[in-house]
Coordinates of C-alpha atoms and ligand atoms in Angstrom, one line a residue:
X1 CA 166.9 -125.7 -14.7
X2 CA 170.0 -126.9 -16.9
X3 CA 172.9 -127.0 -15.8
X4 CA 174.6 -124.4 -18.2
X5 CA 172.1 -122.0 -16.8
X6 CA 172.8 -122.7 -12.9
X7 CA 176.5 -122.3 -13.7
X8 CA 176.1 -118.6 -15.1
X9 CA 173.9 -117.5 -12.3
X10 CA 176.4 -118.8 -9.9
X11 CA 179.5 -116.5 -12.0
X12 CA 177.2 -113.1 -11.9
X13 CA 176.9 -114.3 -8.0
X14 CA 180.6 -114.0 -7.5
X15 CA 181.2 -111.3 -9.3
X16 CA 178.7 -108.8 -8.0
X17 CA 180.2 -110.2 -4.1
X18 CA 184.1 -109.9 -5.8
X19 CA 183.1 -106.0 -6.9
X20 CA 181.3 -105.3 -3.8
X21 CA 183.8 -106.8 -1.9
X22 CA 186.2 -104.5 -3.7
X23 CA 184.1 -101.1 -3.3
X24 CA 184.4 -101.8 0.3
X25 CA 188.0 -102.3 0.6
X26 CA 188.3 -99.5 -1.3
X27 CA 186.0 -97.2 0.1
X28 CA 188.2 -98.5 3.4
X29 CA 191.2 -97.5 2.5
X30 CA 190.1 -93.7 0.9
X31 CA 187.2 -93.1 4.1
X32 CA 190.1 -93.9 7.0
X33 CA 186.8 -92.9 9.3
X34 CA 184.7 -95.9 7.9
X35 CA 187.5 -98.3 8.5
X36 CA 187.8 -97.2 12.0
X37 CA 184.0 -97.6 12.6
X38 CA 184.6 -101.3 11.2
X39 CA 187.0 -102.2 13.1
X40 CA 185.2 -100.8 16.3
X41 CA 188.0 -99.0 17.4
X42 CA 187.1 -95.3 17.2
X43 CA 188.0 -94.0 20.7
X44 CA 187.5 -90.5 21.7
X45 CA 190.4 -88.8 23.5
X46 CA 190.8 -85.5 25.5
X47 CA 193.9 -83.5 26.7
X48 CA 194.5 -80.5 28.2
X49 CA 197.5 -78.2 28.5
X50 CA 198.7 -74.7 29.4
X51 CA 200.9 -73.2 26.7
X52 CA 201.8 -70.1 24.8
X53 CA 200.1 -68.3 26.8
X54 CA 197.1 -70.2 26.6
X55 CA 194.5 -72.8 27.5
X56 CA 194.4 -75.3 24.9
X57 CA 191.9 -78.5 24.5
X58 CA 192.6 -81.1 21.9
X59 CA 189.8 -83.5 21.0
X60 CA 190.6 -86.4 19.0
X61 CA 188.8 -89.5 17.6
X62 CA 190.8 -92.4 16.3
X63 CA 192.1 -95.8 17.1
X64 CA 194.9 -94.7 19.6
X65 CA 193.7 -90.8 20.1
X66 CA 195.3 -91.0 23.8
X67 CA 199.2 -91.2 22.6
X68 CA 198.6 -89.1 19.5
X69 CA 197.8 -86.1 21.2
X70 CA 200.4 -86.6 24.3
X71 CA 202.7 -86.9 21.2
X72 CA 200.6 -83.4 19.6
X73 CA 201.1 -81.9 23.5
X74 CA 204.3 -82.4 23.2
X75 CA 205.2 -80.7 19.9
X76 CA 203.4 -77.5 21.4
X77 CA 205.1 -77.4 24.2
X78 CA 208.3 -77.5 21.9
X79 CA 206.7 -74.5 19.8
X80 CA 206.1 -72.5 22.8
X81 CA 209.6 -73.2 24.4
X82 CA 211.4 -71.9 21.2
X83 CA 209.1 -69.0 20.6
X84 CA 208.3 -67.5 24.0
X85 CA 209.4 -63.7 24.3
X86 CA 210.3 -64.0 27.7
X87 CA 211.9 -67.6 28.0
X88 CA 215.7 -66.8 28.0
X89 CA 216.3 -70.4 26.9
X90 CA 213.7 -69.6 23.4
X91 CA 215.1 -68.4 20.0
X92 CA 213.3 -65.8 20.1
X93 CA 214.6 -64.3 23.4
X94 CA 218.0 -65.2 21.8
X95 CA 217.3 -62.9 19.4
X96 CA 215.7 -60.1 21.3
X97 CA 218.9 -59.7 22.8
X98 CA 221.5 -60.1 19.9
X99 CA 222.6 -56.7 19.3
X100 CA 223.1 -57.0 16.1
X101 CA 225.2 -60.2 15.8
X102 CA 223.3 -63.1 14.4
X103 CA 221.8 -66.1 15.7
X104 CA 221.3 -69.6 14.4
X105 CA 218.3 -70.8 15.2
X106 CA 216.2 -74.2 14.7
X107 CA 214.5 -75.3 11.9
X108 CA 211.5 -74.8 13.4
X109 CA 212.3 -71.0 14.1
X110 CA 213.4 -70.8 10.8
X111 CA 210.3 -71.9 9.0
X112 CA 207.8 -70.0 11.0
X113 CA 209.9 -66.9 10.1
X114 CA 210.3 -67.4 6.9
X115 CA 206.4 -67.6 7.0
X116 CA 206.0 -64.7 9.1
X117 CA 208.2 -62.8 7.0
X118 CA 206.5 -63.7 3.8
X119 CA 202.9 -63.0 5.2
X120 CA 204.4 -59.7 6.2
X121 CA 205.2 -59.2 3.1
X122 CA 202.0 -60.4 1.3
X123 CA 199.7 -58.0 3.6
X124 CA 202.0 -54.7 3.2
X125 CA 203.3 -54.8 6.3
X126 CA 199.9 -54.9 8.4
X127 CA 201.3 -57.8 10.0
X128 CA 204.4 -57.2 11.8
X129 CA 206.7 -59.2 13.7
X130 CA 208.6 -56.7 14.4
X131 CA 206.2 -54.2 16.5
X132 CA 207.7 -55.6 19.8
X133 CA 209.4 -52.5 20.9
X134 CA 206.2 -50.4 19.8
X135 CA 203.8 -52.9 21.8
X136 CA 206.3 -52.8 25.0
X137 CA 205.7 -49.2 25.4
X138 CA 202.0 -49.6 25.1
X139 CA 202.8 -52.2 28.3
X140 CA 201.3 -54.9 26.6
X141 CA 204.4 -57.1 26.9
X142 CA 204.4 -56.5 31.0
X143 CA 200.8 -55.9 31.8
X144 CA 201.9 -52.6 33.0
X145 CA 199.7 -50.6 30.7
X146 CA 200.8 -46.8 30.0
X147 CA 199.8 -44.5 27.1
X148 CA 203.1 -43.5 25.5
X149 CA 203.9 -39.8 24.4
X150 CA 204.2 -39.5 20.6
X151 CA 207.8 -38.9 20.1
X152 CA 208.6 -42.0 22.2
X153 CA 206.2 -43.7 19.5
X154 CA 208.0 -42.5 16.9
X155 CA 211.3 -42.9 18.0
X156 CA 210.6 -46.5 18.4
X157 CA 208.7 -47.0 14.7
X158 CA 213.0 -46.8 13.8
X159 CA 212.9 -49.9 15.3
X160 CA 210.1 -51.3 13.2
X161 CA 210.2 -53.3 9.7
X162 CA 210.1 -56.9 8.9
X163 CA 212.1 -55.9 5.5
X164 CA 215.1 -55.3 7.6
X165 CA 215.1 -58.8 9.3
X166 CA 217.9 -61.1 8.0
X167 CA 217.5 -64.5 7.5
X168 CA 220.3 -66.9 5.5
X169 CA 219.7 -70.3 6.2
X170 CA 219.4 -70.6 9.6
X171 CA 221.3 -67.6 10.9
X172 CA 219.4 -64.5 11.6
X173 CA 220.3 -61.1 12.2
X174 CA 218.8 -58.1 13.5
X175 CA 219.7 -55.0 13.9
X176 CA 220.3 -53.4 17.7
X177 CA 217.3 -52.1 19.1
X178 CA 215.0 -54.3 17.0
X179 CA 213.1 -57.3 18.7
X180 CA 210.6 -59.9 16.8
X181 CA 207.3 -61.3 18.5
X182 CA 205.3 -64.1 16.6
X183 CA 202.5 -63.7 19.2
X184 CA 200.1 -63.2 16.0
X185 CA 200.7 -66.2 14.5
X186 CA 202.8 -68.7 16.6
X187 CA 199.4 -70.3 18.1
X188 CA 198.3 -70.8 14.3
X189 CA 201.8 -72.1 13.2
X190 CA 201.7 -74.7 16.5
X191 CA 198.0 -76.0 15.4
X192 CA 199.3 -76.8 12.4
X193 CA 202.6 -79.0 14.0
X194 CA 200.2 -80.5 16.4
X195 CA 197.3 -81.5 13.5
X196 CA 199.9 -82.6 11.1
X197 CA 201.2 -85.0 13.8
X198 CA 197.7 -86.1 14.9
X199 CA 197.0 -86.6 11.1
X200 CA 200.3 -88.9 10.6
X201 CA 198.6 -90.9 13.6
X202 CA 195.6 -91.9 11.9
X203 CA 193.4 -89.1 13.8
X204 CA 190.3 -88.4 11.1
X205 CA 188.3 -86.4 13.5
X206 CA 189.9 -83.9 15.8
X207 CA 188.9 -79.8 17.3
X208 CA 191.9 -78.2 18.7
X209 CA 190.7 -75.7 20.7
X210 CA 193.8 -73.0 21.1
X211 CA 192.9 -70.0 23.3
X212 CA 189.6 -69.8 21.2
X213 CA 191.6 -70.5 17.6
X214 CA 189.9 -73.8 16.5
X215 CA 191.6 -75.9 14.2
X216 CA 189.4 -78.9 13.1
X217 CA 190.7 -82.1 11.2
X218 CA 187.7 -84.1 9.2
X219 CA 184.4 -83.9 10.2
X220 CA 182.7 -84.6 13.8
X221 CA 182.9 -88.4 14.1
X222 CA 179.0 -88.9 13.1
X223 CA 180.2 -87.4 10.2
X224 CA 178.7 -84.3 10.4
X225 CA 180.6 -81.0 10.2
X226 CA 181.9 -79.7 13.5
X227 CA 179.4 -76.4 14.6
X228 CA 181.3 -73.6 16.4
X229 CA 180.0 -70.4 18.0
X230 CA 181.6 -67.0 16.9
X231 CA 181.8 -65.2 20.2
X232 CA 180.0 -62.4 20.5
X233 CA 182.7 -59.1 21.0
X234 CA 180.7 -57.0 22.9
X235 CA 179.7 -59.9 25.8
X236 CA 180.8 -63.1 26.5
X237 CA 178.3 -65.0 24.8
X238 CA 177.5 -66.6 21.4
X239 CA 176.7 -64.5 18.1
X240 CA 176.4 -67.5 15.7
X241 CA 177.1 -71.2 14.8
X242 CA 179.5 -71.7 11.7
X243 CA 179.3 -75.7 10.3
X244 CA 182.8 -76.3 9.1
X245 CA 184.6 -79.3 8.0
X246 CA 188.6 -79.6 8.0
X247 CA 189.3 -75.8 8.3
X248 CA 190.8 -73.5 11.0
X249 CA 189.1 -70.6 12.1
X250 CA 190.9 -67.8 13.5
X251 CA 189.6 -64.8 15.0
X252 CA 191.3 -61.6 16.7
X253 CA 189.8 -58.8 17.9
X254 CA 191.1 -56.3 20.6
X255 CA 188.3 -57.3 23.3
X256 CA 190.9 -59.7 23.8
X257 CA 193.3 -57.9 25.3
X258 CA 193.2 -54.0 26.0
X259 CA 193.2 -51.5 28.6
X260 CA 191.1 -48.5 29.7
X261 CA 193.1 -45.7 30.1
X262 CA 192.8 -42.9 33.0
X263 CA 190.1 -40.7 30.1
X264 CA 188.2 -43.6 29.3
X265 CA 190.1 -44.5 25.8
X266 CA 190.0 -48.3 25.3
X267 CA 193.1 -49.2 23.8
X268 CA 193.6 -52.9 22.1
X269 CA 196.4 -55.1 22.0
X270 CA 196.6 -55.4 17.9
X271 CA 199.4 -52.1 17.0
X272 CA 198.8 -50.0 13.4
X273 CA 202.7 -51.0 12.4
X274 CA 202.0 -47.3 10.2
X275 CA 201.3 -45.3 13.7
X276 CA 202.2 -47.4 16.2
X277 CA 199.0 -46.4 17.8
X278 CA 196.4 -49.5 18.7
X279 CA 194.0 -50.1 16.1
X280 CA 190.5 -48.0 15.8
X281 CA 189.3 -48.6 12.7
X282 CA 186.0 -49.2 13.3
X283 CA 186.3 -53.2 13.4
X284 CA 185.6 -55.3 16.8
X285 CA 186.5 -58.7 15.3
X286 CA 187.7 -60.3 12.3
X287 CA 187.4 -64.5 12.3
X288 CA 189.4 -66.1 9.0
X289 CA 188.1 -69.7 7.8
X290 CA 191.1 -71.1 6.1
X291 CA 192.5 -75.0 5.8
X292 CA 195.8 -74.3 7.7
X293 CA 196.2 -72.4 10.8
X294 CA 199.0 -70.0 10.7
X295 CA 197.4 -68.8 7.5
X296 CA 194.2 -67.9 9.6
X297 CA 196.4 -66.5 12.0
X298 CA 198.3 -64.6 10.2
X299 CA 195.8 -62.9 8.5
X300 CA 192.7 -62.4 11.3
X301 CA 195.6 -59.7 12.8
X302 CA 197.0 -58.3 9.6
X303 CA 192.9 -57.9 8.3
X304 CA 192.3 -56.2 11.5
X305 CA 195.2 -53.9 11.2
X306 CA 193.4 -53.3 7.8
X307 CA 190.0 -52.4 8.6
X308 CA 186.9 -53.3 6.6
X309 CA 187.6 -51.8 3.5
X310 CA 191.2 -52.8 2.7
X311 CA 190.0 -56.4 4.7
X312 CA 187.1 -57.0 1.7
X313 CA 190.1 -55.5 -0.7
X314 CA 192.1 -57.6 0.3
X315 CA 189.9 -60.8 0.3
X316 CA 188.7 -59.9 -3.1
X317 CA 192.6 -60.0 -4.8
X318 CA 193.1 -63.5 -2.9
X319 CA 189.9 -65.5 -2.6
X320 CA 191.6 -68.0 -1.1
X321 CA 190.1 -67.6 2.3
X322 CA 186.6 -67.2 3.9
X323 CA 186.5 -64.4 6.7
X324 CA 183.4 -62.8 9.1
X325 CA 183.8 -59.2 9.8
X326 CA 182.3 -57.6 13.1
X327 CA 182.2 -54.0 12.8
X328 CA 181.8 -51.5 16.1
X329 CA 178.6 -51.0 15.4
X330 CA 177.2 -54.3 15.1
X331 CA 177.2 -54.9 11.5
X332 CA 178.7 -58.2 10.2
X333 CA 180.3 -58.5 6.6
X334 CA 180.7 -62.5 6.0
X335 CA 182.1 -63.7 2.5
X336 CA 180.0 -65.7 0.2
X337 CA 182.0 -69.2 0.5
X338 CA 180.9 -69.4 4.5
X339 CA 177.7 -67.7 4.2
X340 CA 175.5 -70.9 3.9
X341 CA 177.6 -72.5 6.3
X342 CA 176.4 -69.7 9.2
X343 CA 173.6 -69.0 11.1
X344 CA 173.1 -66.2 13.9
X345 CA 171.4 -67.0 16.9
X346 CA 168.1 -65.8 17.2
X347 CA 168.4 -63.6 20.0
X348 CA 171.1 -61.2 17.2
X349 CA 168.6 -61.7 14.8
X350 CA 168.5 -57.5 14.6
X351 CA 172.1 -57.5 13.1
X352 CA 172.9 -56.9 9.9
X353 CA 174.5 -59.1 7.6
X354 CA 176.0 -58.5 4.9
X355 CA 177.8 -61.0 2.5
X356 CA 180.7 -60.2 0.5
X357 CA 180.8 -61.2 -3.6
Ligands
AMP1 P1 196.4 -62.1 17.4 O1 195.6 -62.4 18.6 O2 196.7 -63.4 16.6 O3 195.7 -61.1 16.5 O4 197.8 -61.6 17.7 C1 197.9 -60.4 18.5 C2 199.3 -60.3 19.0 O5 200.3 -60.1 18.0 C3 199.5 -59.2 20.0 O6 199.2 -59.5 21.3 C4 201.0 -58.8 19.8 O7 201.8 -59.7 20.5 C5 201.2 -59.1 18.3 N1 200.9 -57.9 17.5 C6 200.2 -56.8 17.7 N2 200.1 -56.0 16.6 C7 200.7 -56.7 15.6 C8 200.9 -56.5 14.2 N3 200.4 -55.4 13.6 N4 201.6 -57.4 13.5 C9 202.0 -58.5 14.1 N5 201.9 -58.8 15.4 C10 201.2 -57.9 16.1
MG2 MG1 196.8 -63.8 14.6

């Protein structure tokens, strides 16, 4: 073999290694997951905490997953302390008790209200942070459940309307009598602090469990996508799997929390803002699949409110969202974006599903 010819072997040589050597750096850099794996430093992480209510689990996968999520911990624990109802040191408690004067709140408070506010907005008013007063007489607020008379009802619907909350800069005002609760979205909005900062430390494979809201970041370390069961609303056991990647999924459903009252009337903890009456529309659960979490949560209690018409109406004018419908009777309405992605157990095999288009 000449020379000449040795030579140009030896340059393709070095530049195949010099591109592959590139593709992996590269591939690196864009797959944080792969360079973890490299570097043998994927560690698996666990913490548990009681807050807002709520048990919470955080799972993470990463190089350092231990002080991430202490670090995630403590920024729900934060959330929670600013947007308890019945912490007198919170914002929100500060507000409750205003009459009338305004309140400057923190940034924090002021952001999730400008997103409650604007979700409120969005959904007609079928998610309402102001339904406090309404839900207090229902004894939802105290565990003391009662079945109020109709004129207290509607003498307290004067206190309702998120149009009526004021919010300049970080100063809010509301008017006596009127109180604000972001129990429907807070634990959605706190997922979303705690992922963001578990995402700005590195962590490419995390399930945040939040009182049954799930809020995943990447894909289960394998690489596959994480598989959650839809719990079942008339037991406590499993309807389905859903294979989801990167997504929160948010369900609510008044098997949560109700009471039976002294006829036998099950009454649910989600309140029609138009009646102030608990919701019986003929829905038992409605689970959102979104990418952030206070959008999920937001809407799995406004689509409730809606029922299963003005849900699928309101699904079809946004798109932007994936949601499973359970209705009383056993009948589940899933939109076309998840259906692939879900599978009912075999044992519901007898329900019917229907996908929305
Ligand atoms: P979720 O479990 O996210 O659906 O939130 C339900 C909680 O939100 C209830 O326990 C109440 O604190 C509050 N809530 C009830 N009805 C409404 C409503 N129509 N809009 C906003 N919040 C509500
Ligand atoms: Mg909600």
């Amino acid at each position: 073999m000449n020379d000449q010819l040795k030579m140009s072997r030896q340059r393709i040589l070095y530049v195949v290694l010099t591109v592959l050597l590139v593709c992996g750096i590269l591939a690196c850099i864009f797959f944080p997951q792969l360079r973890s794996l490299f570097s043998g430093r994927q560690q698996e992480a666990q913490k548990n905490l009681f807050a807002m209510d709520t048990y919470i689990t955080m799972t993470a996968y990463g190089t350092e997953p231990e002080a991430a999520l202490e670090e995630a911990a403590r920024r729900l624990t934060e959330a929670e302390k600013l947007w308890s109802v019945t912490d007198p040191g919170s914002d929100i408690y500060a507000l409750n008790h205003s009459h009338g004067q305004g309140v400057t709140v923190s940034e924090d408070t002021k952001d999730i209200l400008s997103f409650v506010l604007e979700m409120a907005e969005e959904t007609g008013g079928a998610l309402e942070p102001t339904i406090y007063p309404v839900l207090t007489a229902w004894g939802f607020t105290t565990e003391e459940n009662r079945v109020p008379n109709a004129s207290e009802i509607t003498s307290l619907l004067a206190y309702v309307g998120y149009d009526r909350v004021r919010l300049e800069g970080n100063t809010v005002t509301l008017e006596p009598g009127m109180m604000l609760d972001l129990g429907a979205v807070g634990k959605g909005y706190a997922g979303d602090l705690a992922a963001e900062i578990l995402r700005e430390r590195d962590i490419t494979s995390a399930l945040l469990d939040i009182g049954g809201n799930i809020q995943t970041i990447g894909s289960r370390p394998d690489g596959n996508p994480w598989r959650l069961g839809l719990r079942d609303p008339f037991s406590d056991g499993i309807l389905g799997v859903l294979e989801i990647s990167n997504m929160a999924v948010v369900t609510s459903g008044s098997y949560e929390r109700y009471f039976v009252a002294e006829d036998g009337t099950r009454y649910g903890h989600i309140i029609d803002p138009e009646t102030g009456y608990p919701v019986d529309n003929g829905l038992a659960a409605v689970t959102i699949v979104v990418d952030e979490g206070r959008v999920g949560d937001a809407l799995s209690t406004a689509l409730f409110v809606m029922g299963l018409e003005g849900a699928a109406e309101y699904w079809r004018q946004h798109q932007d969202f994936d949601m499973i419908l359970i209705t009383d009777e056993g009948a589940i309405y899933i939109t076309e974006g998840i259906a692939d992605a879900f599978s009912l157990n075999e044992e519901h095999g007898d329900m019917a599903l229907h996908v929305l288009q």
